[in-house]
Short mmCIF file of C-alpha atoms (C1' of nucleotides) in Angstrom, two decimals:
data_model
loop_
_atom_site.label_atom_id
_atom_site.label_comp_id
_atom_site.label_asym_id
_atom_site.label_seq_id
_atom_site.Cartn_x
_atom_site.Cartn_y
_atom_site.Cartn_z
CA MET A 83 -1.43 29.30 81.84
CA LYS A 84 -4.18 26.81 80.89
CA LYS A 85 -3.40 24.22 83.60
CA GLN A 86 -3.48 19.66 82.77
CA LYS A 87 -7.03 18.99 82.11
CA VAL A 88 -9.65 18.83 85.57
CA SER A 89 -10.66 15.17 86.02
CA SER A 90 -13.97 14.95 86.07
CA ALA A 91 -14.58 13.69 88.75
CA VAL A 92 -12.90 17.53 90.23
CA ILE A 93 -15.16 19.22 88.56
CA ARG A 94 -18.07 17.80 90.30
CA ARG A 95 -16.95 18.28 93.17
CA LEU A 96 -16.40 21.61 93.44
CA PRO A 97 -20.45 22.93 92.83
CA ARG A 98 -20.63 20.23 97.10
CA TYR A 99 -17.29 21.99 97.72
CA TYR A 100 -19.26 26.04 96.61
CA ARG A 101 -22.58 24.36 98.36
CA HIS A 102 -20.99 23.85 101.82
CA LEU A 103 -18.55 27.31 101.86
CA THR A 104 -21.99 29.30 100.54
CA ASP A 105 -23.67 27.81 103.93
CA LEU A 106 -20.70 28.47 106.00
CA TYR A 107 -20.27 31.89 105.33
CA LEU A 108 -24.71 32.55 105.96
CA ALA A 109 -23.14 31.01 109.27
CA GLY A 110 -20.75 33.46 109.33
CA VAL A 111 -18.03 30.71 109.87
CA VAL A 112 -14.66 32.92 108.74
CA ARG A 113 -12.48 30.35 108.17
CA ILE A 114 -12.03 26.32 108.22
CA SER A 115 -9.38 24.26 108.01
CA SER A 116 -9.37 21.76 104.79
CA SER A 117 -9.84 19.28 107.96
CA ALA A 118 -12.53 20.81 109.09
CA LEU A 119 -14.52 21.05 105.02
CA GLY A 120 -13.49 16.91 105.45
CA LYS A 121 -15.32 16.23 108.66
CA ALA A 122 -18.31 18.14 107.40
CA MET A 123 -18.62 17.21 103.12
CA ASN A 124 -17.60 13.54 104.02
CA LEU A 125 -13.64 14.55 102.08
CA THR A 126 -10.07 13.60 103.63
CA ALA A 127 -8.62 17.28 104.06
CA SER A 128 -5.72 15.83 101.18
CA GLN A 129 -8.69 15.16 98.46
CA ILE A 130 -10.03 18.72 99.49
CA ARG A 131 -6.29 19.89 98.97
CA GLN A 132 -5.65 18.21 96.22
CA ASP A 133 -8.68 19.63 94.73
CA LEU A 134 -7.82 23.02 95.50
CA SER A 135 -4.48 23.17 93.95
CA CYS A 136 -6.01 22.21 90.00
CA PHE A 137 -6.19 26.23 90.48
CA GLY A 138 -4.26 27.95 92.51
CA GLU A 139 -2.77 27.87 96.49
CA PHE A 140 -5.98 29.57 98.29
CA GLY A 141 -5.52 28.98 101.14
CA GLN A 142 -2.37 29.94 104.29
CA GLN A 143 -0.19 27.37 106.10
CA GLY A 144 -0.87 27.29 110.25
CA TYR A 145 -4.44 29.60 108.71
CA GLY A 146 -6.11 27.49 107.35
CA TYR A 147 -8.74 28.95 104.36
CA ASN A 148 -10.65 32.34 104.83
CA VAL A 149 -14.26 30.97 103.66
CA SER A 150 -15.74 34.14 101.98
CA SER A 151 -12.15 34.32 100.19
CA LEU A 152 -12.18 30.72 98.99
CA ARG A 153 -15.46 31.20 98.21
CA ASP A 154 -15.40 33.62 96.57
CA GLU A 155 -12.54 31.78 94.23
CA ILE A 156 -14.95 29.02 93.97
CA ALA A 157 -17.41 31.30 92.00
CA GLU A 158 -14.69 32.55 89.48
CA ILE A 159 -13.55 29.06 89.00
CA LEU A 160 -17.22 27.67 88.47
CA ALA A 161 -17.78 31.02 86.06
CA MET A 162 -20.77 32.90 87.92
CA GLY A 163 -19.39 35.46 87.01
CA GLN A 164 -19.60 35.51 82.96
CA ASN A 165 -23.19 36.61 83.06
CA HIS A 166 -24.56 33.22 81.13
CA THR A 167 -28.02 33.41 79.96
CA ALA A 168 -29.94 30.35 79.96
CA VAL A 169 -33.99 29.54 78.18
CA ILE A 170 -36.29 27.28 78.11
CA LEU A 171 -37.39 25.78 76.39
CA GLY A 172 -40.98 23.69 76.97
CA VAL A 173 -43.00 24.99 79.45
CA GLY A 174 -45.30 22.43 80.78
CA ASN A 175 -44.49 21.01 84.51
CA LEU A 176 -41.52 21.09 84.64
CA GLY A 177 -39.88 23.82 82.97
CA ARG A 178 -42.74 26.36 84.79
CA ALA A 179 -41.27 24.66 88.26
CA LEU A 180 -37.75 25.82 87.36
CA ALA A 181 -38.33 28.79 86.27
CA GLU A 182 -40.22 29.67 88.87
CA ASN A 183 -38.69 27.32 92.33
CA PHE A 184 -35.28 27.74 90.61
CA HIS A 185 -32.97 30.64 91.46
CA PHE A 186 -30.94 30.32 88.22
CA ASP A 187 -29.37 34.47 89.45
CA ARG A 188 -27.72 32.17 91.83
CA SER A 189 -25.28 30.10 89.80
CA GLY A 190 -24.69 32.69 88.22
CA PHE A 191 -26.91 32.70 85.19
CA THR A 192 -29.66 35.05 83.97
CA LEU A 193 -33.55 33.13 82.44
CA THR A 194 -34.00 35.74 80.18
CA ALA A 195 -36.36 34.34 77.58
CA ILE A 196 -38.54 30.36 77.33
CA PHE A 197 -40.50 29.70 74.51
CA ASP A 198 -43.13 26.63 74.15
CA VAL A 199 -45.63 25.71 71.07
CA ASP A 200 -48.76 25.82 73.06
CA PRO A 201 -50.99 29.88 72.93
CA ASN A 202 -52.85 29.44 75.93
CA VAL A 203 -49.98 30.18 77.85
CA ILE A 204 -47.38 32.02 74.64
CA GLY A 205 -47.87 36.27 76.02
CA LYS A 206 -47.98 35.54 79.59
CA THR A 207 -44.87 35.32 82.08
CA VAL A 208 -43.94 33.10 84.30
CA SER A 209 -41.49 34.74 86.82
CA ASN A 210 -41.56 37.86 84.94
CA VAL A 211 -40.23 36.16 81.68
CA LEU A 212 -41.56 36.62 77.97
CA VAL A 213 -42.95 32.96 76.69
CA ARG A 214 -42.47 32.91 73.80
CA PRO A 215 -44.19 30.97 70.25
CA ILE A 216 -41.23 28.42 69.81
CA ASP A 217 -40.63 29.27 65.87
CA GLU A 218 -39.73 32.52 67.09
CA LEU A 219 -36.46 30.02 68.92
CA ASP A 220 -33.91 30.29 65.82
CA ASN A 221 -34.30 33.88 65.50
CA TYR A 222 -33.92 34.48 69.47
CA LEU A 223 -30.96 32.54 69.11
CA LYS A 224 -29.71 34.50 66.46
CA GLU A 225 -30.07 37.55 67.39
CA ASN A 226 -29.49 37.14 71.86
CA PRO A 227 -26.57 35.33 72.33
CA THR A 228 -28.01 32.85 75.08
CA SER A 229 -24.48 30.20 76.46
CA VAL A 230 -27.45 27.36 77.73
CA GLY A 231 -30.81 26.14 76.98
CA VAL A 232 -32.90 24.13 79.06
CA LEU A 233 -34.57 21.36 77.61
CA THR A 234 -38.06 20.68 79.33
CA VAL A 235 -40.32 19.67 76.30
CA PRO A 236 -40.95 15.82 75.72
CA ARG A 237 -39.88 13.19 74.47
CA ALA A 238 -40.82 13.96 71.02
CA ALA A 239 -39.00 17.26 70.67
CA ALA A 240 -36.29 16.39 72.33
CA LEU A 241 -34.02 16.31 69.31
CA ASP A 242 -35.61 18.17 66.71
CA MET A 243 -35.62 21.86 69.50
CA ALA A 244 -32.18 20.11 69.90
CA GLU A 245 -30.67 20.13 67.04
CA ARG A 246 -31.44 23.77 66.39
CA LEU A 247 -30.19 25.11 70.30
CA VAL A 248 -26.58 23.93 68.74
CA GLN A 249 -27.77 25.86 65.14
CA GLY A 250 -28.48 28.81 67.63
CA GLY A 251 -25.23 28.67 68.97
CA VAL A 252 -25.59 27.86 71.86
CA LYS A 253 -22.40 26.46 74.81
CA GLY A 254 -24.76 24.04 76.53
CA ILE A 255 -27.29 22.62 77.22
CA TRP A 256 -29.05 21.20 79.81
CA ASN A 257 -31.84 18.01 79.23
CA PHE A 258 -33.83 16.89 81.96
CA THR A 259 -35.82 14.94 78.88
CA ASN A 260 -34.55 11.93 79.41
CA VAL A 261 -33.34 11.27 75.62
CA GLU A 262 -29.60 10.42 74.33
CA LEU A 263 -28.41 13.96 72.90
CA ASN A 264 -25.44 12.46 70.57
CA ILE A 265 -24.64 16.50 69.48
CA SER A 266 -20.67 15.39 70.21
CA GLN A 267 -19.57 16.40 66.86
CA SER A 268 -20.56 19.79 68.16
CA ASP A 269 -18.64 21.16 70.64
CA VAL A 270 -21.15 21.85 72.54
CA ILE A 271 -21.52 19.95 75.85
CA VAL A 272 -24.95 18.53 77.29
CA GLU A 273 -25.50 18.46 81.22
CA ASN A 274 -28.33 15.39 82.10
CA ILE A 275 -30.67 15.60 84.80
CA HIS A 276 -32.05 11.71 84.25
CA PHE A 277 -34.36 11.50 86.84
CA ALA A 278 -35.43 7.52 86.21
CA ASP A 279 -31.54 6.91 85.97
CA SER A 280 -31.18 8.42 89.89
CA LEU A 281 -34.12 6.58 91.59
CA LEU A 282 -33.29 3.47 90.00
CA ALA A 283 -29.57 4.21 91.59
CA LEU A 284 -31.63 4.38 94.64
CA SER A 285 -34.33 2.03 93.78
CA TYR A 286 -30.73 -0.69 93.79
CA MET A 287 -29.28 1.16 96.98
CA ILE A 288 -32.33 0.38 98.74
CA SER A 289 -32.45 -3.41 97.89
CA GLU A 290 -29.00 -4.11 98.40
CA ASN A 291 -29.46 -2.69 101.91
CA GLU A 292 -31.43 -4.43 102.66
CA THR A 293 -30.02 -8.42 101.92
CA MET B 80 -24.16 -14.92 97.65
CA LYS B 81 -24.21 -11.65 98.68
CA LYS B 82 -20.65 -10.29 95.95
CA GLN B 83 -17.81 -9.01 97.13
CA LYS B 84 -19.75 -4.76 97.62
CA VAL B 85 -20.42 -3.63 93.50
CA SER B 86 -18.22 0.66 93.48
CA SER B 87 -20.31 3.35 92.99
CA ALA B 88 -20.01 4.37 89.58
CA VAL B 89 -21.19 0.29 88.13
CA ILE B 90 -24.38 1.46 89.84
CA ARG B 91 -23.57 3.90 88.26
CA ARG B 92 -24.11 3.44 84.62
CA LEU B 93 -26.01 0.45 85.56
CA PRO B 94 -29.51 2.57 84.48
CA ARG B 95 -27.62 3.92 81.17
CA TYR B 96 -27.25 0.03 80.60
CA TYR B 97 -31.04 -0.07 80.92
CA ARG B 98 -32.30 2.59 79.51
CA HIS B 99 -29.58 1.78 76.30
CA LEU B 100 -31.25 -1.72 76.15
CA THR B 101 -34.43 -0.58 76.32
CA ASP B 102 -33.86 1.91 73.63
CA LEU B 103 -33.25 -0.45 71.76
CA TYR B 104 -35.50 -3.59 72.12
CA LEU B 105 -38.38 -0.85 71.00
CA ALA B 106 -36.28 -0.20 68.09
CA GLY B 107 -36.84 -3.74 67.36
CA VAL B 108 -33.09 -4.78 68.02
CA VAL B 109 -32.60 -9.05 69.19
CA ARG B 110 -28.75 -8.80 69.50
CA ILE B 111 -25.82 -7.11 71.18
CA SER B 112 -22.36 -7.36 71.24
CA SER B 113 -19.96 -5.79 74.53
CA SER B 114 -18.10 -3.86 70.95
CA ALA B 115 -22.09 -2.10 69.63
CA LEU B 116 -22.82 -1.48 72.89
CA GLY B 117 -19.93 -0.21 73.74
CA LYS B 118 -19.77 2.31 70.92
CA ALA B 119 -23.49 2.77 71.45
CA MET B 120 -23.03 4.52 74.58
CA ASN B 121 -18.79 6.08 74.88
CA LEU B 122 -17.85 2.84 76.37
CA THR B 123 -15.43 0.24 75.96
CA ALA B 124 -16.60 -3.28 75.23
CA SER B 125 -14.14 -4.39 77.98
CA GLN B 126 -15.48 -2.72 80.84
CA ILE B 127 -19.39 -3.48 79.45
CA ARG B 128 -18.38 -7.37 80.39
CA GLN B 129 -16.31 -6.15 83.80
CA ASP B 130 -19.28 -4.31 84.48
CA LEU B 131 -22.41 -7.62 84.27
CA SER B 132 -19.38 -9.55 85.07
CA CYS B 133 -20.11 -8.39 89.21
CA PHE B 134 -23.32 -9.61 88.76
CA GLY B 135 -22.92 -12.61 87.03
CA GLU B 136 -23.27 -14.37 83.36
CA PHE B 137 -25.69 -12.96 80.81
CA GLY B 138 -24.24 -13.21 77.02
CA GLN B 139 -22.89 -16.85 75.11
CA GLN B 140 -19.76 -16.04 72.52
CA GLY B 141 -19.45 -15.28 69.59
CA TYR B 142 -23.24 -14.47 69.83
CA GLY B 143 -22.89 -11.12 71.78
CA TYR B 144 -26.48 -10.75 74.40
CA ASN B 145 -29.42 -10.95 73.85
CA VAL B 146 -32.14 -7.03 74.50
CA SER B 147 -34.30 -8.08 75.84
CA SER B 148 -33.15 -10.82 78.49
CA LEU B 149 -30.02 -8.75 79.68
CA ARG B 150 -32.91 -5.84 80.10
CA ASP B 151 -34.56 -7.71 81.90
CA GLU B 152 -31.47 -9.00 84.38
CA ILE B 153 -30.33 -5.44 84.89
CA ALA B 154 -33.86 -4.52 85.83
CA GLU B 155 -34.00 -6.90 87.54
CA ILE B 156 -30.61 -6.40 89.39
CA LEU B 157 -31.55 -2.57 89.84
CA ALA B 158 -34.83 -4.16 91.78
CA MET B 159 -37.84 -3.22 89.64
CA GLY B 160 -40.22 -5.78 90.33
CA GLN B 161 -39.84 -5.01 93.58
CA ASN B 162 -43.66 -3.81 94.24
CA HIS B 163 -41.91 -1.10 95.59
CA THR B 164 -44.03 2.51 95.93
CA ALA B 165 -43.16 5.74 96.37
CA VAL B 166 -44.58 9.00 97.86
CA ILE B 167 -43.96 12.75 97.83
CA LEU B 168 -43.62 15.95 100.49
CA GLY B 169 -44.36 19.06 98.75
CA VAL B 170 -46.45 19.47 95.21
CA GLY B 171 -45.55 23.16 94.30
CA ASN B 172 -44.19 23.43 90.49
CA LEU B 173 -42.03 19.67 91.96
CA GLY B 174 -44.05 17.95 93.03
CA ARG B 175 -46.45 18.32 90.90
CA ALA B 176 -44.59 17.80 87.74
CA LEU B 177 -43.10 14.26 89.04
CA ALA B 178 -47.22 13.53 90.33
CA GLU B 179 -47.63 14.81 86.13
CA ASN B 180 -45.11 13.25 83.85
CA PHE B 181 -42.89 11.67 85.94
CA HIS B 182 -43.94 7.67 85.56
CA PHE B 183 -42.69 5.92 88.50
CA ASP B 184 -44.42 2.40 87.49
CA ARG B 185 -41.21 2.30 83.94
CA SER B 186 -39.02 2.29 87.24
CA GLY B 187 -40.85 0.02 88.76
CA PHE B 188 -42.81 2.17 91.80
CA THR B 189 -45.46 2.83 92.71
CA LEU B 190 -46.83 6.84 93.89
CA THR B 191 -49.77 6.38 96.68
CA ALA B 192 -49.31 9.86 98.17
CA ILE B 193 -48.87 13.00 98.13
CA PHE B 194 -48.91 15.22 101.12
CA ASP B 195 -49.05 19.08 101.11
CA VAL B 196 -50.28 22.01 103.78
CA ASP B 197 -52.34 24.03 101.03
CA PRO B 198 -55.18 23.98 102.16
CA ASN B 199 -56.28 24.32 98.76
CA VAL B 200 -54.66 21.16 97.40
CA ILE B 201 -55.47 18.85 100.03
CA GLY B 202 -57.87 16.06 99.30
CA LYS B 203 -58.13 16.85 95.61
CA THR B 204 -55.82 13.97 93.45
CA VAL B 205 -53.09 15.43 91.19
CA SER B 206 -52.67 12.35 88.39
CA ASN B 207 -54.74 10.44 90.56
CA VAL B 208 -53.69 10.53 93.62
CA LEU B 209 -55.19 11.50 96.82
CA VAL B 210 -53.32 15.41 98.01
CA ARG B 211 -53.04 14.57 101.91
CA PRO B 212 -52.06 16.64 104.80
CA ILE B 213 -49.32 16.39 105.87
CA ASP B 214 -50.80 16.15 109.39
CA GLU B 215 -50.75 12.52 108.37
CA LEU B 216 -48.31 11.15 106.96
CA ASP B 217 -46.69 9.69 110.35
CA ASN B 218 -50.17 7.79 110.83
CA TYR B 219 -49.77 7.23 106.76
CA LEU B 220 -45.92 6.22 106.86
CA LYS B 221 -47.24 4.19 109.96
CA GLU B 222 -50.68 2.07 108.56
CA ASN B 223 -48.83 2.34 105.32
CA PRO B 224 -44.58 0.59 104.80
CA THR B 225 -43.70 2.82 102.10
CA SER B 226 -39.81 2.07 100.32
CA VAL B 227 -38.50 5.40 98.86
CA GLY B 228 -39.81 9.77 100.46
CA VAL B 229 -39.44 12.23 97.52
CA LEU B 230 -38.99 15.00 99.44
CA THR B 231 -40.83 18.21 97.28
CA VAL B 232 -40.98 21.35 99.69
CA PRO B 233 -39.31 23.81 100.57
CA ARG B 234 -36.07 23.77 101.67
CA ALA B 235 -36.76 25.00 105.27
CA ALA B 236 -39.18 22.37 105.84
CA ALA B 237 -36.31 20.15 104.30
CA LEU B 238 -35.47 18.59 107.99
CA ASP B 239 -38.57 18.78 109.62
CA MET B 240 -39.43 16.35 107.09
CA ALA B 241 -37.05 14.04 106.24
CA GLU B 242 -36.92 13.22 109.80
CA ARG B 243 -40.03 11.62 109.44
CA LEU B 244 -39.56 10.24 106.47
CA VAL B 245 -36.54 7.74 108.85
CA GLN B 246 -39.64 8.04 111.36
CA GLY B 247 -41.56 6.35 109.41
CA GLY B 248 -39.95 3.99 108.61
CA VAL B 249 -38.99 5.07 105.03
CA LYS B 250 -35.46 2.85 103.10
CA GLY B 251 -34.51 6.24 101.09
CA ILE B 252 -35.52 9.54 100.69
CA TRP B 253 -35.04 10.99 96.92
CA ASN B 254 -33.94 14.76 97.78
CA PHE B 255 -34.67 17.69 95.47
CA THR B 256 -33.60 20.02 97.60
CA ASN B 257 -30.41 22.39 97.72
CA VAL B 258 -30.55 20.96 101.51
CA GLU B 259 -27.90 18.88 102.24
CA LEU B 260 -30.01 15.73 105.10
CA ASN B 261 -27.45 14.29 107.21
CA ILE B 262 -29.06 11.27 108.79
CA SER B 263 -25.96 9.29 107.83
CA GLN B 264 -26.91 7.57 111.26
CA SER B 265 -29.75 5.58 110.31
CA ASP B 266 -29.55 3.55 107.53
CA VAL B 267 -31.72 5.50 105.31
CA ILE B 268 -30.28 5.96 101.55
CA VAL B 269 -30.38 9.54 100.82
CA GLU B 270 -30.25 9.85 96.44
CA ASN B 271 -29.72 13.32 95.53
CA ILE B 272 -30.69 15.88 92.58
CA HIS B 273 -29.80 18.86 92.41
CA PHE B 274 -30.84 21.44 90.22
CA ALA B 275 -27.92 23.85 90.72
CA ASP B 276 -24.25 21.55 91.06
CA SER B 277 -25.65 20.11 87.49
CA LEU B 278 -26.20 23.55 86.11
CA LEU B 279 -23.05 24.35 87.63
CA ALA B 280 -20.97 21.46 86.53
CA LEU B 281 -22.15 23.06 83.16
CA SER B 282 -20.81 26.19 84.37
CA TYR B 283 -17.84 24.95 84.40
CA MET B 284 -17.44 23.08 81.37
CA ILE B 285 -19.25 25.95 78.46
CA SER B 286 -16.43 28.45 79.81
CA GLU B 287 -13.54 25.65 79.86
CA ASN B 288 -14.59 24.86 76.01
CA GLU B 289 -13.95 28.06 75.21
CA THR B 290 -10.49 28.60 76.58
"C1'" DT C 283 8.03 31.08 119.57
"C1'" DA C 284 4.73 26.98 119.10
"C1'" DG C 285 1.19 24.80 116.51
"C1'" DA C 286 -1.27 24.25 113.50
"C1'" DT C 287 -2.37 24.07 109.42
"C1'" DT C 288 -1.24 24.08 103.96
"C1'" DG C 289 0.77 22.20 99.20
"C1'" DT C 290 3.32 19.08 97.20
"C1'" DT C 291 5.73 15.33 96.70
"C1'" DA C 292 4.91 9.53 97.01
"C1'" DA C 293 2.39 6.03 98.62
"C1'" DT C 294 -1.48 3.61 97.43
"C1'" DC C 295 -5.42 1.68 96.33
"C1'" DG C 296 -9.47 1.12 92.79
"C1'" DA C 297 -11.79 1.81 88.05
"C1'" DT C 298 -9.64 1.32 83.19
"C1'" DT C 299 -8.51 -1.51 79.47
"C1'" DA C 300 -5.72 -5.06 77.66
"C1'" DA C 301 -5.16 -9.57 76.68
"C1'" DC C 302 -5.80 -14.26 75.72
"C1'" DA C 303 -8.14 -18.93 76.42
"C1'" DA C 304 -12.77 -21.31 76.02
"C1'" DT C 305 -16.06 -21.89 74.19
"C1'" DC C 306 -20.34 -20.69 71.06
"C1'" DT D 224 -15.71 -25.84 60.26
"C1'" DA D 225 -13.26 -20.76 61.62
"C1'" DG D 226 -15.55 -16.79 62.66
"C1'" DA D 227 -16.75 -14.44 66.91
"C1'" DT D 228 -17.63 -12.43 71.40
"C1'" DT D 229 -17.44 -13.96 75.67
"C1'" DG D 230 -15.92 -13.61 80.70
"C1'" DT D 231 -11.50 -13.25 82.94
"C1'" DT D 232 -6.88 -13.01 84.76
"C1'" DA D 233 -3.81 -9.13 84.07
"C1'" DA D 234 -1.35 -4.88 82.32
"C1'" DT D 235 -2.22 0.24 83.21
"C1'" DC D 236 -3.58 4.60 83.76
"C1'" DG D 237 -6.07 7.27 87.00
"C1'" DA D 238 -7.78 9.13 91.69
"C1'" DT D 239 -7.44 9.17 96.47
"C1'" DT D 240 -4.20 9.38 100.82
"C1'" DA D 241 -1.00 9.28 103.40
"C1'" DA D 242 3.52 11.49 104.37
"C1'" DC D 243 5.54 15.74 104.90
"C1'" DA D 244 8.79 19.49 104.32
"C1'" DA D 245 7.25 24.81 104.44
"C1'" DT D 246 6.06 28.62 107.31
"C1'" DC D 247 1.82 31.18 109.27
#
DNA sequence: TAGATTGTTAATCGATTAACAATC
DNA sequence: TAGATTGTTAATCGATTAACAATC
């Protein structure tokens, strides 16, 4: 059943496909060819067909792809329908920004809990989710199996919190701290968002662009 | 003078090198070999030497690399010493999180201004930076040439704001909105941080990991 | 039907890894 | 000096692109 491993390059493009298809869908576009999609996304038609062929056959000769159903297929591939759950650790500015502005549900996740150490926020709700004391994390995870822990704690707390998430049985950690989490011995997946790395790459590119 | 174009894979690794070297430097490590660095970063020694060779010769046979000076060299390559400036557009939760918690200076940037539409925050300071009315953006950019615009506005405002940044002569846009900015006709560089893409990739990987 | 477009195989291109002479 | 490790060239591997028969 399981195909050969899908390359990381392909995996990174899947959410982009999903995003573009959603835009097309909302714009009322019914069908699209690989070449038209490629033009819109700055990819070759070949690459799109090659990417999709990792997962099955979703098109139709002479027609192209049905936008709505290809979107659904990709949602399926991305496991968006699996009722994933997420908890946020640390509700400072960034944690709060994610809780209030990021639509977890649009990626197939439900935000089920928020943890923090600050007595001023514990017991309150943020975005309709209760903020709990961090001491309750271990118990909470034991009683409420959770897909992903969102790490938005200060640098100093990052490693300890990551360890507790792993112990608590999460399947993935969405890491916003600039700490490199070295938990490769477990089979928990770490997805990093390194703001500084992104800005430095931009710094390089704008300088390169001038010369 | 200009070497052949450096591949994007290499550019993306440079900030990681910088980050690891900083950690080593702060830990008091004086020298490191490509193989030791590779082990720490999960790269091959070969790749590290190949990457660095795009920019010059920074090591010494039989010794390896001096941590501090290699770090400095990479900072130089990343253009960290060029007094880049940044302005934030939109000081909602995310803009505020960046203004207050992200250390622009550590990436060689100075946050010089913040713009918003909300009368309740205009005139106040966030992280010692004045929040100005968005109407002043065009004039501000004219009078204060700015390297990068940080886009943390709502989706609806994104395209318009991006256009004004481009008109205002910024060299790069750090885009946190989930809107695809299509400004490839200009030579402004867009660096995207797509939270949803990142979470969906994680969703895929944790599901894949189970089967 | 004729035209369009897929899925897939083969060709090309680029990036990573291996090997090694140079040398600190 | 002998051992270690670089920078670089060559070999390998993987990803992207091109081509085309199949077919809607």
